[in-house]
mmCIF file of C-alpha atoms in Angstrom:
data_model
loop_
_atom_site.group_PDB
_atom_site.id
_atom_site.type_symbol
_atom_site.label_atom_id
_atom_site.label_comp_id
_atom_site.label_asym_id
_atom_site.label_seq_id
_atom_site.Cartn_x
_atom_site.Cartn_y
_atom_site.Cartn_z
ATOM 1 C CA MET A 179 99.993 119.242 113.715
ATOM 2 C CA ALA A 180 101.511 119.902 110.270
ATOM 3 C CA LEU A 181 104.335 117.759 108.953
ATOM 4 C CA THR A 182 107.737 119.100 109.870
ATOM 5 C CA ILE A 183 110.715 119.469 107.559
ATOM 6 C CA GLU A 184 112.182 116.463 109.385
ATOM 7 C CA ASP A 185 109.028 114.401 108.612
ATOM 8 C CA ARG A 186 109.245 115.319 104.942
ATOM 9 C CA PHE A 187 112.945 114.482 104.815
ATOM 10 C CA GLU A 188 112.365 111.114 106.481
ATOM 11 C CA ILE A 189 109.622 110.283 103.978
ATOM 12 C CA HIS A 190 111.875 111.223 101.038
ATOM 13 C CA GLU A 191 114.635 109.071 102.520
ATOM 14 C CA LEU A 192 112.176 106.197 102.963
ATOM 15 C CA LEU A 193 111.453 106.189 99.224
ATOM 16 C CA ALA A 194 115.174 106.198 98.451
ATOM 17 C CA ARG A 195 115.817 103.366 100.914
ATOM 18 C CA TYR A 196 113.022 101.383 99.256
ATOM 19 C CA ALA A 197 114.549 101.783 95.780
ATOM 20 C CA HIS A 198 118.061 100.879 96.926
ATOM 21 C CA ALA A 199 116.871 97.885 98.969
ATOM 22 C CA LEU A 200 114.877 96.486 96.047
ATOM 23 C CA ASP A 201 117.426 97.235 93.339
ATOM 24 C CA TYR A 202 120.386 95.855 95.269
ATOM 25 C CA HIS A 203 118.420 92.865 96.581
ATOM 26 C CA ASN A 204 118.531 93.808 100.265
ATOM 27 C CA LEU A 205 115.019 92.505 100.868
ATOM 28 C CA PRO A 206 115.305 92.211 104.677
ATOM 29 C CA ALA A 207 115.503 96.041 104.720
ATOM 30 C CA MET A 208 111.892 96.135 103.482
ATOM 31 C CA ARG A 209 110.765 95.230 107.000
ATOM 32 C CA ASP A 210 111.952 98.712 108.058
ATOM 33 C CA ILE A 211 110.136 100.396 105.163
ATOM 34 C CA TRP A 212 106.621 98.898 105.191
ATOM 35 C CA THR A 213 104.070 98.400 107.971
ATOM 36 C CA ASP A 214 103.155 94.826 108.897
ATOM 37 C CA ASP A 215 99.598 95.394 107.623
ATOM 38 C CA CYS A 216 100.726 96.990 104.350
ATOM 39 C CA ARG A 217 98.902 96.836 101.033
ATOM 40 C CA PHE A 218 100.329 97.113 97.522
ATOM 41 C CA GLN A 219 98.176 97.544 94.435
ATOM 42 C CA ALA A 220 99.230 98.023 90.823
ATOM 43 C CA ASP A 221 97.276 98.229 87.615
ATOM 44 C CA GLU A 222 100.030 97.079 85.242
ATOM 45 C CA PRO A 223 100.993 94.404 85.943
ATOM 46 C CA GLU A 224 97.913 93.759 88.032
ATOM 47 C CA VAL A 225 98.909 93.229 91.654
ATOM 48 C CA ASN A 226 96.884 93.231 94.873
ATOM 49 C CA ILE A 227 98.862 92.174 97.941
ATOM 50 C CA SER A 228 98.096 92.514 101.638
ATOM 51 C CA GLY A 229 100.518 91.891 104.492
ATOM 52 C CA LEU A 230 104.260 92.276 104.761
ATOM 53 C CA ASP A 231 105.081 88.574 104.426
ATOM 54 C CA ASN A 232 103.123 88.353 101.163
ATOM 55 C CA LEU A 233 104.799 91.520 99.915
ATOM 56 C CA MET A 234 108.225 90.099 100.759
ATOM 57 C CA ALA A 235 107.440 86.988 98.685
ATOM 58 C CA PHE A 236 106.387 89.248 95.786
ATOM 59 C CA PHE A 237 109.657 91.195 96.025
ATOM 60 C CA GLU A 238 111.651 87.933 95.970
ATOM 61 C CA GLN A 239 109.876 86.929 92.736
ATOM 62 C CA THR A 240 110.390 90.395 91.250
ATOM 63 C CA VAL A 241 114.122 90.463 91.989
ATOM 64 C CA ALA A 242 114.545 86.978 90.526
ATOM 65 C CA ALA A 243 112.651 87.918 87.352
ATOM 66 C CA VAL A 244 114.291 91.317 86.801
ATOM 67 C CA PRO A 245 117.637 91.324 88.644
ATOM 68 C CA ASN A 246 119.040 94.408 86.884
ATOM 69 C CA ALA A 247 116.128 96.776 87.530
ATOM 70 C CA ARG A 248 116.692 100.248 88.922
ATOM 71 C CA HIS A 249 113.789 102.246 90.329
ATOM 72 C CA ILE A 250 114.033 105.993 89.736
ATOM 73 C CA ILE A 251 111.621 107.869 91.990
ATOM 74 C CA SER A 252 111.154 111.579 91.366
ATOM 75 C CA ASN A 253 108.825 114.593 91.648
ATOM 76 C CA ILE A 254 107.966 113.673 95.217
ATOM 77 C CA TYR A 255 105.489 115.738 97.146
ATOM 78 C CA VAL A 256 103.999 115.022 100.542
ATOM 79 C CA VAL A 257 100.849 116.267 102.277
ATOM 80 C CA GLY A 258 99.587 115.346 105.701
ATOM 81 C CA SER A 259 99.608 116.062 109.374
ATOM 82 C CA GLY A 260 100.231 114.280 112.639
ATOM 83 C CA SER A 261 100.963 110.614 112.088
ATOM 84 C CA GLU A 262 99.489 110.304 108.579
ATOM 85 C CA ALA A 263 100.864 111.485 105.234
ATOM 86 C CA LEU A 264 100.098 111.024 101.570
ATOM 87 C CA CYS A 265 103.091 110.900 99.248
ATOM 88 C CA HIS A 266 102.911 111.268 95.458
ATOM 89 C CA ALA A 267 105.843 110.418 93.201
ATOM 90 C CA TYR A 268 106.727 109.483 89.646
ATOM 91 C CA LEU A 269 108.469 106.204 88.908
ATOM 92 C CA GLN A 270 110.625 104.963 86.066
ATOM 93 C CA VAL A 271 112.059 101.455 86.100
ATOM 94 C CA MET A 272 115.134 100.837 83.985
ATOM 95 C CA ASP A 273 117.006 97.660 83.102
ATOM 96 C CA VAL A 274 120.607 98.797 83.497
ATOM 97 C CA GLU A 275 122.025 95.805 81.652
ATOM 98 C CA GLN A 276 119.853 96.291 78.562
ATOM 99 C CA GLY A 277 119.608 100.069 78.816
ATOM 100 C CA THR A 278 115.839 99.945 78.382
ATOM 101 C CA GLN A 279 112.889 101.323 80.271
ATOM 102 C CA LEU A 280 110.795 98.566 81.832
ATOM 103 C CA GLY A 281 107.963 100.753 83.003
ATOM 104 C CA ALA A 282 106.821 104.124 84.246
ATOM 105 C CA GLY A 283 104.005 105.492 86.314
ATOM 106 C CA ARG A 284 103.006 107.047 89.574
ATOM 107 C CA TYR A 285 103.146 105.989 93.210
ATOM 108 C CA ARG A 286 100.494 107.140 95.654
ATOM 109 C CA ASP A 287 101.653 106.110 99.132
ATOM 110 C CA GLU A 288 99.773 106.354 102.389
ATOM 111 C CA MET A 289 102.415 106.739 105.071
ATOM 112 C CA ALA A 290 102.116 106.083 108.784
ATOM 113 C CA ARG A 291 104.322 107.350 111.563
ATOM 114 C CA THR A 292 105.241 104.408 113.789
ATOM 115 C CA ALA A 293 107.334 104.098 116.927
ATOM 116 C CA SER A 294 110.234 103.247 114.576
ATOM 117 C CA GLY A 295 109.644 106.127 112.146
ATOM 118 C CA TRP A 296 107.656 106.625 108.948
ATOM 119 C CA ARG A 297 106.551 103.521 107.039
ATOM 120 C CA ILE A 298 104.584 102.841 103.860
ATOM 121 C CA ARG A 299 101.133 101.509 104.787
ATOM 122 C CA THR A 300 99.522 101.459 101.345
ATOM 123 C CA ARG A 301 101.028 101.894 97.895
ATOM 124 C CA VAL A 302 99.002 102.248 94.715
ATOM 125 C CA PHE A 303 100.967 102.177 91.463
ATOM 126 C CA THR A 304 99.308 103.522 88.344
ATOM 127 C CA ALA A 305 101.124 102.851 85.071
ATOM 128 C CA GLY A 306 101.630 105.536 82.464
#
């Protein structure tokens, strides 16, 4: 079964909820965004995390280190069917206090439809 317009909308909203939760330090909301068995990998800085509790600890460190970051996610496109989807998006991270770009790159997210809606199962961030 192909993804519906509603699926695509929910996935777009999920990315927006992620950015707002992280940028405005609402970390408990991440439990409604990621699967319990999630994975997060990044090449710059190098990160390789498995499990939601470990990811939550990483987000706490990130927010403490860069409290004024804003994640700008754009050029989103989604492919998939049934209960699986692959989402591609660009990312820019800005420091709103300094007015500088902290980083840029690409997200590649494997999404899973759960009983509670779409969630990020695996995220790979590639810088550049």
